[in-house]
CSV table of C-alpha atoms in Angstrom, one decimal:
chain,number,residue,atom,x,y,z
R,1,MET,CA,-15.0,2.2,-4.0
R,2,LEU,CA,-15.3,-1.1,-2.3
R,3,ASN,CA,-15.2,-0.8,1.4
R,4,ALA,CA,-14.0,-4.5,1.6
R,5,LEU,CA,-11.2,-4.0,-0.8
R,6,THR,CA,-10.1,-0.9,1.1
R,7,LEU,CA,-10.2,-2.7,4.3
R,8,THR,CA,-8.4,-5.6,2.9
R,9,VAL,CA,-5.6,-3.6,1.2
R,10,SER,CA,-5.2,-1.4,4.7
R,11,LEU,CA,-5.0,-4.5,6.9
R,12,ALA,CA,-2.5,-6.4,4.5
R,13,ALA,CA,-0.2,-3.3,4.4
R,14,LEU,CA,-0.4,-3.1,8.1
R,15,ALA,CA,0.5,-6.9,8.4
R,16,LEU,CA,3.6,-6.2,6.0
R,17,ALA,CA,4.7,-3.3,8.1
R,18,ALA,CA,4.4,-5.3,11.1
R,19,TRP,CA,6.4,-8.2,9.5
R,20,CYS,CA,9.1,-6.0,8.0
R,21,GLY,CA,9.2,-4.0,11.3
R,22,LEU,CA,9.8,-7.2,13.0
R,23,ALA,CA,12.6,-7.9,10.5
R,24,ALA,CA,14.1,-4.6,11.2
R,25,TYR,CA,13.9,-5.1,14.8
R,26,ARG,CA,15.8,-8.4,14.6
R,27,ASP,CA,18.5,-6.8,12.3
R,28,GLN,CA,17.5,-8.6,9.3
R,29,PRO,CA,17.4,-7.2,5.6
R,30,THR,CA,14.4,-8.1,3.3
R,31,LYS,CA,14.2,-11.5,2.2
R,32,ASP,CA,12.6,-13.4,-0.6
R,33,TRP,CA,9.4,-13.8,1.7
R,34,HIS,CA,9.1,-10.2,2.1
R,35,PHE,CA,9.1,-9.4,-1.6
R,36,ILE,CA,6.3,-12.0,-2.1
R,37,GLY,CA,4.3,-10.1,0.7
R,38,MET,CA,5.2,-7.1,-1.2
R,39,ALA,CA,3.9,-8.4,-4.5
R,40,VAL,CA,0.4,-9.6,-2.7
R,41,VAL,CA,-0.1,-6.0,-1.3
R,42,THR,CA,0.8,-4.4,-4.4
R,43,LEU,CA,-1.7,-6.7,-6.5
R,44,LEU,CA,-4.3,-5.8,-4.1
R,45,ALA,CA,-3.5,-2.0,-4.6
R,46,LEU,CA,-3.5,-2.6,-8.4
R,47,ALA,CA,-7.0,-4.2,-8.1
R,48,GLN,CA,-8.0,-1.2,-6.2
R,49,LEU,CA,-6.7,1.2,-8.8
R,50,VAL,CA,-8.8,-1.1,-11.4
R,51,VAL,CA,-11.8,-0.8,-9.3
R,52,GLY,CA,-11.5,3.0,-8.9
R,53,VAL,CA,-11.2,3.6,-12.4
R,54,VAL,CA,-13.9,1.4,-13.5
R,55,ARG,CA,-16.2,3.3,-10.9
R,56,LEU,CA,-15.0,6.7,-12.4
R,57,ALA,CA,-15.8,5.5,-15.8
R,58,GLY,CA,-19.2,4.2,-14.8
R,59,GLY,CA,-20.2,7.8,-13.7
R,60,GLY,CA,-19.0,7.8,-10.0
R,61,GLU,CA,-17.5,11.1,-8.6
R,62,ALA,CA,-15.0,11.6,-5.8
R,63,ASP,CA,-15.9,14.3,-3.2
R,64,GLU,CA,-12.8,16.1,-3.8
R,65,GLY,CA,-12.2,15.6,-7.5
R,66,THR,CA,-11.1,13.1,-9.9
R,67,ALA,CA,-7.5,14.3,-10.5
R,68,ILE,CA,-6.9,13.9,-6.5
R,69,PHE,CA,-8.6,10.7,-6.4
R,70,VAL,CA,-6.5,9.3,-9.2
R,71,ALA,CA,-3.2,10.7,-7.7
R,72,TYR,CA,-4.1,8.8,-4.7
R,73,LEU,CA,-4.9,5.6,-6.3
R,74,LEU,CA,-1.6,5.9,-8.1
R,75,GLY,CA,0.4,6.8,-5.1
R,76,ALA,CA,-1.3,3.8,-3.2
R,77,LEU,CA,0.0,1.5,-6.2
R,78,PHE,CA,3.6,2.6,-6.0
R,79,ALA,CA,4.1,3.1,-2.2
R,80,VAL,CA,5.1,-0.7,-1.7
R,81,PRO,CA,7.2,-1.2,-5.0
R,82,ALA,CA,9.2,2.0,-4.4
R,83,ALA,CA,9.9,1.0,-0.9
R,84,GLY,CA,10.7,-2.5,-2.0
R,85,PHE,CA,13.2,-1.2,-4.6
R,86,MET,CA,14.9,1.0,-1.9
R,87,SER,CA,15.4,-2.1,0.2
R,88,LEU,CA,17.2,-3.6,-2.6
R,89,VAL,CA,19.7,-0.8,-2.4
R,90,GLU,CA,20.0,-1.0,1.4
R,91,ARG,CA,20.7,-4.5,2.2
R,92,SER,CA,20.7,-4.1,5.9
R,93,ARG,CA,18.0,-3.8,8.6
R,94,TRP,CA,17.0,-0.4,7.2
R,95,GLY,CA,15.8,-2.0,4.0
R,96,SER,CA,13.3,-3.6,6.1
R,97,ALA,CA,12.6,-0.5,8.0
R,98,THR,CA,12.0,1.3,4.6
R,99,VAL,CA,9.6,-1.4,3.6
R,100,ALA,CA,7.7,-1.1,7.0
R,101,ALA,CA,7.6,2.7,6.5
R,102,GLY,CA,6.2,2.3,2.9
R,103,ALA,CA,3.4,-0.2,3.9
R,104,LEU,CA,2.3,2.2,6.7
R,105,VAL,CA,2.2,5.0,4.1
R,106,LEU,CA,0.0,2.7,2.0
R,107,ALA,CA,-2.4,2.2,4.9
R,108,VAL,CA,-2.6,5.9,5.5
R,109,LEU,CA,-3.2,6.5,1.7
R,110,GLU,CA,-6.1,3.9,2.0
R,111,VAL,CA,-7.7,5.7,4.8
R,112,ARG,CA,-7.6,9.2,2.6
R,113,LEU,CA,-9.1,7.2,-0.5
R,114,HIS,CA,-11.8,6.2,1.5
R,115,ASP,CA,-12.3,9.6,3.0
R,116,ILE,CA,-12.3,11.1,-0.8
R,117,TRP,CA,-14.7,8.6,-2.0
R,118,TRP,CA,-17.1,8.9,0.5
R,119,GLU,CA,-20.6,7.5,-0.3
R,120,GLY,CA,-22.3,8.1,3.1
C-alpha cells in the first residue's frame, strides 16, 4: 500500500467527519456541499482499492491474508456512501451525524489497513 494515499484518505475522512459533525452540532441536515465532500473521500477510497488490488496482483502479500485485506478495502470503499445514503433518508441533524460517524469509521479502517499491509 502507499502510505501517502492511506494518510490522505484518513485525513480527508477526518475532515469530512469534522465538517458533518459541525453541521450536526448546528442542527443542519447534509447539504449538497457535504455530498461533494463525500464523493471526494469516496474517490480517494476507490483509488486506494485500485492500488491495493494492483499490489496484490503484482505479488504483494498482506500480513493477515488477502481475504481480510480485500474485505477491509471494500469496507473502506462503502463506509461513506452507505452513511451518505442513510443521511438522505434522515433529513435532520442526525443525517449529518450519521455521515460524521461513517467518516470516522473510514478513518479507523484506514489505520487497520495500514496494520494489515505493513511493509516495515
